PDB file of C-alpha atoms in Angstrom:
ATOM      1  CA  UNK A   1      -0.180   0.098   0.013  1.00 39.00           C
ATOM      2  CA  UNK A   2       1.273   3.713  -0.778  1.00 36.00           C
ATOM      3  CA  UNK A   3       0.574   6.419   2.104  1.00 39.00           C
ATOM      4  CA  UNK A   4       0.566  10.105   1.602  1.00 37.00           C
ATOM      5  CA  UNK A   5       0.920  12.058   4.715  1.00 38.00           C
ATOM      6  CA  UNK A   6       0.696  15.620   4.133  1.00 38.00           C
ATOM      7  CA  UNK A   7       1.540  17.766   7.391  1.00 43.00           C
ATOM      8  CA  UNK A   8      -1.431  19.287   8.933  1.00 39.00           C
ATOM      9  CA  UNK A   9      -3.443  19.792  11.852  1.00 42.00           C
ATOM     10  CA  UNK A  10      -3.465  16.763  14.482  1.00 47.00           C
ATOM     11  CA  UNK A  11      -5.927  14.001  12.894  1.00 51.00           C
ATOM     12  CA  UNK A  12      -8.775  12.136  14.924  1.00 50.00           C
ATOM     13  CA  UNK A  13      -8.288   8.456  15.430  1.00 55.00           C
ATOM     14  CA  UNK A  14     -10.486   7.768  12.718  1.00 55.00           C
ATOM     15  CA  UNK A  15      -8.362   9.822  10.079  1.00 63.00           C
ATOM     16  CA  UNK A  16      -4.960   8.176  10.938  1.00 69.00           C
ATOM     17  CA  UNK A  17      -4.440   5.072   8.245  1.00 80.00           C
ATOM     18  CA  UNK A  18      -3.770   1.583   9.752  1.00 88.00           C
ATOM     19  CA  UNK A  19      -1.920  -1.191   8.361  1.00 95.00           C
ATOM     20  CA  UNK A  20      -3.789  -4.372   7.840  1.00 96.00           C
ATOM     21  CA  UNK A  21      -3.408  -8.304   6.477  1.00 96.00           C
ATOM     22  CA  UNK A  22      -2.968  -6.737   2.894  1.00 96.00           C
ATOM     23  CA  UNK A  23       0.158  -5.065   3.770  1.00 97.00           C
ATOM     24  CA  UNK A  24       3.597  -6.011   3.169  1.00 98.00           C
ATOM     25  CA  UNK A  25       4.456  -5.128   6.554  1.00 98.00           C
ATOM     26  CA  UNK A  26       2.108  -7.689   8.288  1.00 98.00           C
ATOM     27  CA  UNK A  27       3.949 -10.390   5.979  1.00 97.00           C
ATOM     28  CA  UNK A  28       7.496  -9.454   7.101  1.00 98.00           C
ATOM     29  CA  UNK A  29       7.310  -8.245  10.652  1.00 97.00           C
ATOM     30  CA  UNK A  30       6.644  -9.573  14.006  1.00 96.00           C
ATOM     31  CA  UNK A  31       8.215 -12.831  13.308  1.00 97.00           C
ATOM     32  CA  UNK A  32      10.211 -14.865  15.627  1.00 96.00           C
ATOM     33  CA  UNK A  33      13.130 -14.459  13.104  1.00 97.00           C
ATOM     34  CA  UNK A  34      13.321 -11.273  14.234  1.00 96.00           C
ATOM     35  CA  UNK A  35      14.630 -12.332  17.394  1.00 94.00           C
ATOM     36  CA  UNK A  36      17.899 -12.747  15.869  1.00 96.00           C
ATOM     37  CA  UNK A  37      17.943  -8.823  15.001  1.00 96.00           C
ATOM     38  CA  UNK A  38      17.779  -8.030  18.638  1.00 92.00           C
ATOM     39  CA  UNK A  39      21.195  -6.822  19.086  1.00 94.00           C
ATOM     40  CA  UNK A  40      21.666  -5.419  15.678  1.00 97.00           C
ATOM     41  CA  UNK A  41      18.357  -3.209  16.615  1.00 95.00           C
ATOM     42  CA  UNK A  42      19.528  -2.069  20.066  1.00 92.00           C
ATOM     43  CA  UNK A  43      23.139  -1.212  18.863  1.00 95.00           C
ATOM     44  CA  UNK A  44      22.327   0.464  16.005  1.00 96.00           C
ATOM     45  CA  UNK A  45      19.695   2.521  17.671  1.00 95.00           C
ATOM     46  CA  UNK A  46      22.317   3.409  20.643  1.00 93.00           C
ATOM     47  CA  UNK A  47      24.777   4.594  18.092  1.00 95.00           C
ATOM     48  CA  UNK A  48      22.650   7.440  17.495  1.00 95.00           C
ATOM     49  CA  UNK A  49      24.431   9.932  19.857  1.00 93.00           C
ATOM     50  CA  UNK A  50      21.084  11.609  21.088  1.00 91.00           C
ATOM     51  CA  UNK A  51      19.391   8.282  21.414  1.00 89.00           C
ATOM     52  CA  UNK A  52      22.527   6.692  22.742  1.00 86.00           C
ATOM     53  CA  UNK A  53      22.900   9.606  25.507  1.00 84.00           C
ATOM     54  CA  UNK A  54      19.118   9.046  26.501  1.00 81.00           C
ATOM     55  CA  UNK A  55      19.582   5.345  26.981  1.00 78.00           C
ATOM     56  CA  UNK A  56      22.836   5.788  29.033  1.00 73.00           C
ATOM     57  CA  UNK A  57      21.408   8.511  31.489  1.00 74.00           C
ATOM     58  CA  UNK A  58      17.608   7.294  31.595  1.00 63.00           C
ATOM     59  CA  UNK A  59      16.983   3.737  30.871  1.00 62.00           C
ATOM     60  CA  UNK A  60      17.189   0.655  33.215  1.00 58.00           C
ATOM     61  CA  UNK A  61      17.209  -1.496  30.351  1.00 54.00           C
ATOM     62  CA  UNK A  62      20.729  -3.260  31.525  1.00 54.00           C
ATOM     63  CA  UNK A  63      19.367  -3.785  34.921  1.00 61.00           C
ATOM     64  CA  UNK A  64      16.554  -6.229  33.536  1.00 72.00           C
ATOM     65  CA  UNK A  65      17.354  -7.119  29.997  1.00 74.00           C
ATOM     66  CA  UNK A  66      15.479 -10.054  29.050  1.00 76.00           C
ATOM     67  CA  UNK A  67      12.617  -8.737  30.814  1.00 76.00           C
ATOM     68  CA  UNK A  68      12.511  -5.391  28.935  1.00 78.00           C
ATOM     69  CA  UNK A  69      13.110  -7.059  25.730  1.00 80.00           C
ATOM     70  CA  UNK A  70      10.388  -9.617  25.802  1.00 83.00           C
ATOM     71  CA  UNK A  71       7.673  -7.027  27.193  1.00 84.00           C
ATOM     72  CA  UNK A  72       8.701  -4.433  24.640  1.00 87.00           C
ATOM     73  CA  UNK A  73       7.880  -6.651  22.096  1.00 90.00           C
ATOM     74  CA  UNK A  74       4.198  -6.413  22.455  1.00 92.00           C
ATOM     75  CA  UNK A  75       3.714  -2.683  22.289  1.00 92.00           C
ATOM     76  CA  UNK A  76       6.462  -2.073  19.426  1.00 93.00           C
ATOM     77  CA  UNK A  77       4.707  -4.977  17.470  1.00 95.00           C
ATOM     78  CA  UNK A  78       1.315  -3.393  18.530  1.00 95.00           C
ATOM     79  CA  UNK A  79       1.876  -0.448  16.788  1.00 96.00           C
ATOM     80  CA  UNK A  80       1.907  -2.146  13.451  1.00 97.00           C
ATOM     81  CA  UNK A  81      -0.702  -4.873  14.321  1.00 97.00           C
ATOM     82  CA  UNK A  82      -3.128  -3.453  16.791  1.00 95.00           C
ATOM     83  CA  UNK A  83      -5.105  -1.636  14.124  1.00 92.00           C
ATOM     84  CA  UNK A  84      -5.754   1.424  16.912  1.00 91.00           C
ATOM     85  CA  UNK A  85      -4.231   4.825  17.456  1.00 89.00           C
ATOM     86  CA  UNK A  86      -3.680   4.085  21.151  1.00 91.00           C
ATOM     87  CA  UNK A  87      -0.802   1.648  21.068  1.00 92.00           C
ATOM     88  CA  UNK A  88       1.361   4.271  18.650  1.00 92.00           C
ATOM     89  CA  UNK A  89       0.788   7.013  21.439  1.00 91.00           C
ATOM     90  CA  UNK A  90       1.227   4.617  24.415  1.00 89.00           C
ATOM     91  CA  UNK A  91       4.794   4.001  22.952  1.00 91.00           C
ATOM     92  CA  UNK A  92       5.445   7.717  22.330  1.00 91.00           C
ATOM     93  CA  UNK A  93       4.221   8.680  25.760  1.00 88.00           C
ATOM     94  CA  UNK A  94       6.824   6.276  27.554  1.00 84.00           C
ATOM     95  CA  UNK A  95       9.493   8.667  26.296  1.00 84.00           C
ATOM     96  CA  UNK A  96       8.082  12.066  27.212  1.00 84.00           C
ATOM     97  CA  UNK A  97      10.439  12.620  30.495  1.00 81.00           C
ATOM     98  CA  UNK A  98      13.418  11.482  28.649  1.00 79.00           C
ATOM     99  CA  UNK A  99      15.485  14.512  27.850  1.00 85.00           C
ATOM    100  CA  UNK A 100      19.216  15.790  28.855  1.00 86.00           C
ATOM    101  CA  UNK A 101      22.432  17.518  27.863  1.00 85.00           C
ATOM    102  CA  UNK A 102      24.872  16.189  25.451  1.00 83.00           C
ATOM    103  CA  UNK A 103      28.812  16.460  26.414  1.00 83.00           C
ATOM    104  CA  UNK A 104      28.758  19.363  23.991  1.00 84.00           C
ATOM    105  CA  UNK A 105      26.148  21.417  26.075  1.00 83.00           C
ATOM    106  CA  UNK A 106      23.221  20.929  23.423  1.00 86.00           C
ATOM    107  CA  UNK A 107      20.206  19.431  24.574  1.00 88.00           C
ATOM    108  CA  UNK A 108      18.331  16.197  23.756  1.00 83.00           C
ATOM    109  CA  UNK A 109      14.990  14.457  23.913  1.00 86.00           C
ATOM    110  CA  UNK A 110      13.586  11.512  23.122  1.00 83.00           C
ATOM    111  CA  UNK A 111      10.816  12.562  21.426  1.00 88.00           C
ATOM    112  CA  UNK A 112      12.930  14.876  19.093  1.00 91.00           C
ATOM    113  CA  UNK A 113      11.432  13.711  15.541  1.00 91.00           C
ATOM    114  CA  UNK A 114      14.972  13.167  13.992  1.00 93.00           C
ATOM    115  CA  UNK A 115      16.159  10.855  17.118  1.00 93.00           C
ATOM    116  CA  UNK A 116      12.608   9.108  17.236  1.00 95.00           C
ATOM    117  CA  UNK A 117      12.696   8.501  13.393  1.00 96.00           C
ATOM    118  CA  UNK A 118      16.112   6.805  13.647  1.00 96.00           C
ATOM    119  CA  UNK A 119      14.728   4.075  16.293  1.00 95.00           C
ATOM    120  CA  UNK A 120      11.748   3.682  13.809  1.00 97.00           C
ATOM    121  CA  UNK A 121      14.077   3.545  11.049  1.00 97.00           C
ATOM    122  CA  UNK A 122      15.603   0.396  12.747  1.00 97.00           C
ATOM    123  CA  UNK A 123      12.362  -1.281  13.258  1.00 97.00           C
ATOM    124  CA  UNK A 124      10.954  -1.387   9.534  1.00 97.00           C
ATOM    125  CA  UNK A 125      14.344  -1.579   7.747  1.00 98.00           C
ATOM    126  CA  UNK A 126      15.395  -4.082  10.122  1.00 98.00           C
ATOM    127  CA  UNK A 127      12.437  -6.244   9.093  1.00 98.00           C
ATOM    128  CA  UNK A 128      13.857  -6.005   5.418  1.00 98.00           C
ATOM    129  CA  UNK A 129      17.313  -6.736   6.630  1.00 98.00           C
ATOM    130  CA  UNK A 130      15.929  -9.752   8.758  1.00 98.00           C
ATOM    131  CA  UNK A 131      13.915 -11.190   5.579  1.00 98.00           C
ATOM    132  CA  UNK A 132      17.367 -10.751   3.428  1.00 98.00           C
ATOM    133  CA  UNK A 133      19.430 -12.641   5.748  1.00 98.00           C
ATOM    134  CA  UNK A 134      17.019 -15.175   7.454  1.00 98.00           C
ATOM    135  CA  UNK A 135      13.876 -15.503   4.958  1.00 97.00           C
ATOM    136  CA  UNK A 136      11.561 -15.573   3.864  1.00 96.00           C
ATOM    137  CA  UNK A 137      12.620 -14.013   0.570  1.00 95.00           C
ATOM    138  CA  UNK A 138      11.863 -10.308   0.005  1.00 97.00           C
ATOM    139  CA  UNK A 139      11.240  -8.433  -3.477  1.00 97.00           C
ATOM    140  CA  UNK A 140      12.633  -5.275  -4.567  1.00 97.00           C
ATOM    141  CA  UNK A 141       8.922  -4.488  -5.000  1.00 98.00           C
ATOM    142  CA  UNK A 142       8.158  -5.388  -1.275  1.00 98.00           C
ATOM    143  CA  UNK A 143      11.020  -3.405  -0.198  1.00 98.00           C
ATOM    144  CA  UNK A 144       9.228  -0.448  -1.738  1.00 98.00           C
ATOM    145  CA  UNK A 145       5.986  -0.986  -0.505  1.00 97.00           C
ATOM    146  CA  UNK A 146       7.431  -1.660   3.046  1.00 98.00           C
ATOM    147  CA  UNK A 147       8.997   1.652   2.979  1.00 98.00           C
ATOM    148  CA  UNK A 148       5.847   3.247   1.956  1.00 97.00           C
ATOM    149  CA  UNK A 149       4.056   1.403   4.531  1.00 97.00           C
ATOM    150  CA  UNK A 150       6.640   2.727   7.108  1.00 97.00           C
ATOM    151  CA  UNK A 151       5.189   6.294   6.857  1.00 96.00           C
ATOM    152  CA  UNK A 152       1.909   4.890   7.742  1.00 95.00           C
ATOM    153  CA  UNK A 153       3.568   3.156  10.716  1.00 96.00           C
ATOM    154  CA  UNK A 154       5.691   6.213  11.839  1.00 96.00           C
ATOM    155  CA  UNK A 155       2.438   8.516  11.599  1.00 94.00           C
ATOM    156  CA  UNK A 156       0.861   6.337  14.420  1.00 93.00           C
ATOM    157  CA  UNK A 157       3.058   7.616  16.906  1.00 94.00           C
ATOM    158  CA  UNK A 158       1.625  11.183  16.163  1.00 92.00           C
ATOM    159  CA  UNK A 159       5.123  13.050  15.684  1.00 92.00           C
ATOM    160  CA  UNK A 160       6.202  15.233  12.781  1.00 91.00           C
ATOM    161  CA  UNK A 161       6.638  13.486   9.691  1.00 92.00           C
ATOM    162  CA  UNK A 162       9.249  16.143   8.535  1.00 94.00           C
ATOM    163  CA  UNK A 163      12.175  13.671   9.168  1.00 95.00           C
ATOM    164  CA  UNK A 164      10.702  10.677   6.981  1.00 96.00           C
ATOM    165  CA  UNK A 165      12.274  10.512   3.536  1.00 97.00           C
ATOM    166  CA  UNK A 166      10.064  10.849   0.734  1.00 96.00           C
ATOM    167  CA  UNK A 167      11.048   7.689  -1.319  1.00 97.00           C
ATOM    168  CA  UNK A 168      12.868   4.353  -0.834  1.00 97.00           C
ATOM    169  CA  UNK A 169      15.923   6.037  -2.781  1.00 97.00           C
ATOM    170  CA  UNK A 170      16.144   8.729  -0.513  1.00 98.00           C
ATOM    171  CA  UNK A 171      15.673   6.783   2.710  1.00 98.00           C
ATOM    172  CA  UNK A 172      18.581   4.285   1.433  1.00 98.00           C
ATOM    173  CA  UNK A 173      20.737   7.823   1.018  1.00 98.00           C
ATOM    174  CA  UNK A 174      19.517   8.739   4.572  1.00 98.00           C
ATOM    175  CA  UNK A 175      20.525   5.265   5.705  1.00 98.00           C
ATOM    176  CA  UNK A 176      23.928   5.569   4.416  1.00 98.00           C
ATOM    177  CA  UNK A 177      24.512   8.949   5.617  1.00 98.00           C
ATOM    178  CA  UNK A 178      23.637   7.810   9.400  1.00 98.00           C
ATOM    179  CA  UNK A 179      25.948   4.931   9.125  1.00 98.00           C
ATOM    180  CA  UNK A 180      28.867   6.851   7.545  1.00 98.00           C
ATOM    181  CA  UNK A 181      28.875  10.337   9.203  1.00 97.00           C
ATOM    182  CA  UNK A 182      26.056  10.356  12.061  1.00 97.00           C
ATOM    183  CA  UNK A 183      26.349   7.103  14.155  1.00 97.00           C
ATOM    184  CA  UNK A 184      29.015   6.478  16.993  1.00 96.00           C
ATOM    185  CA  UNK A 185      30.641   4.461  19.073  1.00 95.00           C
ATOM    186  CA  UNK A 186      29.193   4.658  22.714  1.00 88.00           C
ATOM    187  CA  UNK A 187      29.402   2.403  26.100  1.00 88.00           C
ATOM    188  CA  UNK A 188      25.421   1.706  25.642  1.00 85.00           C
ATOM    189  CA  UNK A 189      26.489   0.025  22.266  1.00 91.00           C
ATOM    190  CA  UNK A 190      29.143  -1.955  24.004  1.00 90.00           C
ATOM    191  CA  UNK A 191      26.678  -2.795  26.670  1.00 87.00           C
ATOM    192  CA  UNK A 192      24.045  -4.044  24.200  1.00 87.00           C
ATOM    193  CA  UNK A 193      26.421  -6.249  22.770  1.00 90.00           C
ATOM    194  CA  UNK A 194      27.840  -7.784  25.646  1.00 87.00           C
ATOM    195  CA  UNK A 195      25.701 -10.200  26.620  1.00 84.00           C
ATOM    196  CA  UNK A 196      27.851 -13.008  27.890  1.00 83.00           C
ATOM    197  CA  UNK A 197      27.268 -12.601  31.488  1.00 81.00           C
ATOM    198  CA  UNK A 198      23.461 -12.139  31.519  1.00 82.00           C
ATOM    199  CA  UNK A 199      21.583 -14.167  33.491  1.00 83.00           C
ATOM    200  CA  UNK A 200      19.145 -16.842  31.935  1.00 82.00           C
ATOM    201  CA  UNK A 201      16.000 -15.521  30.708  1.00 79.00           C
ATOM    202  CA  UNK A 202      12.778 -15.855  33.020  1.00 76.00           C
ATOM    203  CA  UNK A 203      11.584 -19.124  31.190  1.00 77.00           C
ATOM    204  CA  UNK A 204      14.647 -20.615  31.455  1.00 82.00           C
ATOM    205  CA  UNK A 205      15.135 -19.443  35.512  1.00 79.00           C
ATOM    206  CA  UNK A 206      15.432 -23.061  36.488  1.00 82.00           C
ATOM    207  CA  UNK A 207      19.038 -23.702  34.938  1.00 85.00           C
ATOM    208  CA  UNK A 208      21.388 -23.795  37.208  1.00 85.00           C
ATOM    209  CA  UNK A 209      24.368 -21.038  36.453  1.00 83.00           C
ATOM    210  CA  UNK A 210      27.082 -23.828  36.466  1.00 86.00           C
ATOM    211  CA  UNK A 211      25.541 -24.857  33.161  1.00 88.00           C
ATOM    212  CA  UNK A 212      23.899 -21.377  32.368  1.00 83.00           C
ATOM    213  CA  UNK A 213      27.533 -19.538  32.181  1.00 88.00           C
ATOM    214  CA  UNK A 214      29.306 -21.578  29.698  1.00 91.00           C
ATOM    215  CA  UNK A 215      26.407 -22.023  27.160  1.00 89.00           C
ATOM    216  CA  UNK A 216      25.821 -18.158  27.758  1.00 87.00           C
ATOM    217  CA  UNK A 217      29.149 -17.809  26.489  1.00 92.00           C
ATOM    218  CA  UNK A 218      29.235 -19.550  23.244  1.00 92.00           C
ATOM    219  CA  UNK A 219      25.592 -18.081  22.457  1.00 90.00           C
ATOM    220  CA  UNK A 220      26.857 -14.869  23.103  1.00 90.00           C
ATOM    221  CA  UNK A 221      29.832 -15.234  20.669  1.00 94.00           C
ATOM    222  CA  UNK A 222      27.343 -16.234  17.889  1.00 95.00           C
ATOM    223  CA  UNK A 223      24.965 -13.531  18.498  1.00 95.00           C
ATOM    224  CA  UNK A 224      28.003 -11.048  18.058  1.00 96.00           C
ATOM    225  CA  UNK A 225      29.030 -12.727  14.988  1.00 97.00           C
ATOM    226  CA  UNK A 226      25.422 -12.599  13.403  1.00 98.00           C
ATOM    227  CA  UNK A 227      24.862  -9.111  14.462  1.00 97.00           C
ATOM    228  CA  UNK A 228      28.603  -8.160  12.845  1.00 98.00           C
ATOM    229  CA  UNK A 229      26.971  -9.937   9.369  1.00 98.00           C
ATOM    230  CA  UNK A 230      23.802  -7.537   9.342  1.00 98.00           C
ATOM    231  CA  UNK A 231      26.202  -4.210  10.196  1.00 98.00           C
ATOM    232  CA  UNK A 232      26.825  -2.147   7.147  1.00 98.00           C
ATOM    233  CA  UNK A 233      30.290  -2.012   6.260  1.00 98.00           C
ATOM    234  CA  UNK A 234      30.944   1.222   7.519  1.00 98.00           C
ATOM    235  CA  UNK A 235      29.466   0.188  10.845  1.00 98.00           C
ATOM    236  CA  UNK A 236      31.804  -2.703  10.964  1.00 98.00           C
ATOM    237  CA  UNK A 237      34.322  -0.093  10.621  1.00 98.00           C
ATOM    238  CA  UNK A 238      33.276   2.073  13.440  1.00 97.00           C
ATOM    239  CA  UNK A 239      33.386  -0.248  15.952  1.00 97.00           C
ATOM    240  CA  UNK A 240      36.755  -2.428  14.710  1.00 97.00           C
ATOM    241  CA  UNK A 241      34.751  -5.475  14.275  1.00 97.00           C
ATOM    242  CA  UNK A 242      36.556  -7.652  11.222  1.00 97.00           C
ATOM    243  CA  UNK A 243      34.335  -9.566   8.544  1.00 98.00           C
ATOM    244  CA  UNK A 244      35.788 -11.981   5.934  1.00 98.00           C
ATOM    245  CA  UNK A 245      34.499 -13.523   2.767  1.00 97.00           C
ATOM    246  CA  UNK A 246      34.863 -16.849   4.665  1.00 98.00           C
ATOM    247  CA  UNK A 247      32.265 -15.055   7.221  1.00 98.00           C
ATOM    248  CA  UNK A 248      29.954 -13.697   4.524  1.00 98.00           C
ATOM    249  CA  UNK A 249      29.479 -17.450   2.944  1.00 98.00           C
ATOM    250  CA  UNK A 250      29.143 -18.831   6.336  1.00 98.00           C
ATOM    251  CA  UNK A 251      26.626 -15.979   7.218  1.00 98.00           C
ATOM    252  CA  UNK A 252      24.715 -16.847   4.131  1.00 98.00           C
ATOM    253  CA  UNK A 253      24.450 -20.575   4.876  1.00 98.00           C
ATOM    254  CA  UNK A 254      23.098 -19.846   8.340  1.00 98.00           C
ATOM    255  CA  UNK A 255      20.580 -17.718   7.034  1.00 98.00           C
ATOM    256  CA  UNK A 256      19.566 -20.279   4.844  1.00 98.00           C
ATOM    257  CA  UNK A 257      19.109 -23.143   7.536  1.00 98.00           C
ATOM    258  CA  UNK A 258      17.105 -20.420   9.645  1.00 98.00           C
ATOM    259  CA  UNK A 259      14.812 -19.965   6.609  1.00 98.00           C
ATOM    260  CA  UNK A 260      14.427 -23.712   6.194  1.00 98.00           C
ATOM    261  CA  UNK A 261      13.801 -24.477   9.839  1.00 97.00           C
ATOM    262  CA  UNK A 262      11.221 -21.804  10.367  1.00 97.00           C
ATOM    263  CA  UNK A 263       9.514 -23.243   7.311  1.00 97.00           C
ATOM    264  CA  UNK A 264       8.815 -26.513   9.043  1.00 97.00           C
ATOM    265  CA  UNK A 265       7.075 -24.287  11.904  1.00 97.00           C
ATOM    266  CA  UNK A 266       3.050 -24.084  11.282  1.00 96.00           C
ATOM    267  CA  UNK A 267       2.612 -20.399  10.006  1.00 95.00           C
ATOM    268  CA  UNK A 268       0.770 -19.282  13.215  1.00 95.00           C
ATOM    269  CA  UNK A 269       3.682 -20.096  15.574  1.00 96.00           C
ATOM    270  CA  UNK A 270       6.179 -18.402  13.327  1.00 97.00           C
ATOM    271  CA  UNK A 271       4.702 -15.171  14.813  1.00 97.00           C
ATOM    272  CA  UNK A 272       5.291 -13.389  18.091  1.00 96.00           C
ATOM    273  CA  UNK A 273       2.202 -13.494  20.208  1.00 95.00           C
ATOM    274  CA  UNK A 274       0.799 -10.146  19.658  1.00 96.00           C
ATOM    275  CA  UNK A 275       1.207 -10.481  15.584  1.00 97.00           C
ATOM    276  CA  UNK A 276      -0.539 -13.743  15.862  1.00 97.00           C
ATOM    277  CA  UNK A 277      -3.229 -12.530  17.978  1.00 97.00           C
ATOM    278  CA  UNK A 278      -3.597  -9.777  15.135  1.00 97.00           C
ATOM    279  CA  UNK A 279      -3.895 -12.547  12.450  1.00 97.00           C
ATOM    280  CA  UNK A 280      -6.544 -14.737  14.423  1.00 97.00           C
ATOM    281  CA  UNK A 281      -8.746 -11.674  14.798  1.00 96.00           C
ATOM    282  CA  UNK A 282      -8.398 -11.343  11.256  1.00 95.00           C
ATOM    283  CA  UNK A 283      -9.395 -15.106  10.550  1.00 95.00           C
ATOM    284  CA  UNK A 284     -12.189 -14.864  13.118  1.00 96.00           C
ATOM    285  CA  UNK A 285     -10.177 -17.469  15.753  1.00 96.00           C
ATOM    286  CA  UNK A 286     -10.328 -14.739  18.546  1.00 94.00           C
ATOM    287  CA  UNK A 287     -13.049 -12.239  18.585  1.00 96.00           C
ATOM    288  CA  UNK A 288     -12.410  -8.649  17.043  1.00 92.00           C
ATOM    289  CA  UNK A 289     -13.048  -6.787  20.592  1.00 92.00           C
ATOM    290  CA  UNK A 290     -11.240  -9.257  22.759  1.00 94.00           C
ATOM    291  CA  UNK A 291      -8.448  -7.951  25.105  1.00 92.00           C
ATOM    292  CA  UNK A 292      -5.298  -7.273  23.616  1.00 92.00           C
ATOM    293  CA  UNK A 293      -2.428 -10.132  24.330  1.00 91.00           C
ATOM    294  CA  UNK A 294       0.091  -8.930  26.827  1.00 89.00           C
ATOM    295  CA  UNK A 295       3.238  -9.879  27.916  1.00 86.00           C
ATOM    296  CA  UNK A 296       3.158 -12.406  30.684  1.00 84.00           C
ATOM    297  CA  UNK A 297       4.016 -11.399  34.416  1.00 81.00           C
ATOM    298  CA  UNK A 298       7.336 -12.764  34.410  1.00 79.00           C
ATOM    299  CA  UNK A 299       8.604 -10.180  32.069  1.00 79.00           C
ATOM    300  CA  UNK A 300       7.286  -7.252  34.140  1.00 77.00           C
ATOM    301  CA  UNK A 301       9.417  -5.039  36.234  1.00 74.00           C
ATOM    302  CA  UNK A 302       9.476  -5.128  40.120  1.00 72.00           C
ATOM    303  CA  UNK A 303       6.298  -3.868  41.389  1.00 71.00           C
ATOM    304  CA  UNK A 304       7.496  -0.947  42.767  1.00 66.00           C
ATOM    305  CA  UNK A 305       8.829   0.141  39.385  1.00 66.00           C
ATOM    306  CA  UNK A 306       6.162  -0.497  37.031  1.00 65.00           C
ATOM    307  CA  UNK A 307       5.039   2.235  35.002  1.00 64.00           C
ATOM    308  CA  UNK A 308       8.434   4.401  35.328  1.00 63.00           C
ATOM    309  CA  UNK A 309       9.789   5.343  31.639  1.00 58.00           C
ATOM    310  CA  UNK A 310      13.107   4.189  32.328  1.00 55.00           C
ATOM    311  CA  UNK A 311      11.589   0.273  32.109  1.00 57.00           C
ATOM    312  CA  UNK A 312      10.275   1.054  28.822  1.00 53.00           C
ATOM    313  CA  UNK A 313      13.038   3.331  27.324  1.00 38.00           C
ATOM    314  CA  UNK A 314      16.967   1.523  28.014  1.00 36.00           C
ATOM    315  CA  UNK A 315      22.015   1.952  31.807  1.00 34.00           C
ATOM    316  CA  UNK A 316      20.527   3.815  34.947  1.00 34.00           C
ATOM    317  CA  UNK A 317      23.473   6.070  36.599  1.00 33.00           C
ATOM    318  CA  UNK A 318      23.216   3.744  39.627  1.00 37.00           C
ATOM    319  CA  UNK A 319      24.325   0.982  37.389  1.00 37.00           C
ATOM    320  CA  UNK A 320      27.504   2.747  35.835  1.00 35.00           C
ATOM    321  CA  UNK A 321      29.844   2.563  38.376  1.00 38.00           C
ATOM    322  CA  UNK A 322      29.356  -1.684  37.904  1.00 42.00           C
ATOM    323  CA  UNK A 323      30.431  -1.245  34.389  1.00 36.00           C
ATOM    324  CA  UNK A 324      33.862  -2.209  33.562  1.00 37.00           C
ATOM    325  CA  UNK A 325      35.000   0.454  31.453  1.00 30.00           C
ATOM    326  CA  UNK A 326      33.554   2.956  34.185  1.00 33.00           C
ATOM    327  CA  UNK A 327      36.011   1.564  36.930  1.00 32.00           C
TER     328      UNK A 327
END
């Protein structure tokens, strides 16, 4: 679908366009293959100087990384799949209080359209990258259609459309410019990539540390390798990561293996619960007015900290002294 979004007065909910089952985005976004993009998305976002500063100063992501990741998937995918403007506003409003001062004295705010659009770009273009790397195969026509739909998606946040490129070619030029001249290495980036010391995820809390710790180190190396393969070459150079022709061949074989494996999974179960729920509503399996699927209780923040913006945004100041490069 193609979207047009003239800048004008705020629209009512009925005037805000929504994506639906006929869209390309519904076909390529929201699947479990996207979990392989987790480190890529988080690190690419945090390489934006202002976004990295906001995460570093305000978020407690690194205090409960598994839980925040798993619960954030629900509203983030819900902006696309819930077919209501309320979810986009919810995600936007989690960021209202996130502001501060950069090292050069300039100010930042999480709702600065240029900052917020960069985060959005990593989500929609991450879906393209995921399909390119791990399937299902995506055509150039579908990439262009998804770009058009990404403007619809972004409009659901209720922010200025000024930073949105006008065409897919403009977006590719924007992306290349960001990777080459704007993005920066940052402690928040390195912390995202450092997952070797994480505790077991909530659904594996039964695993004793003596078994988890060595397994986590192996998994961490694998995820960093996958993430390195997903990066544009200028980003690899920025972070000092090497990537050989042999790595590229292995990466492509790995991607094909992921695609073949996922094809063995029934289509409904290839999807995260919130997108699956959306498709179930369309098919009639679930009533259209049923409550939205929400994250399990195990993924919620501690009771005394629920509702605080740092739990939906990501290292808090209290945690920084614990990080190796801050000692």
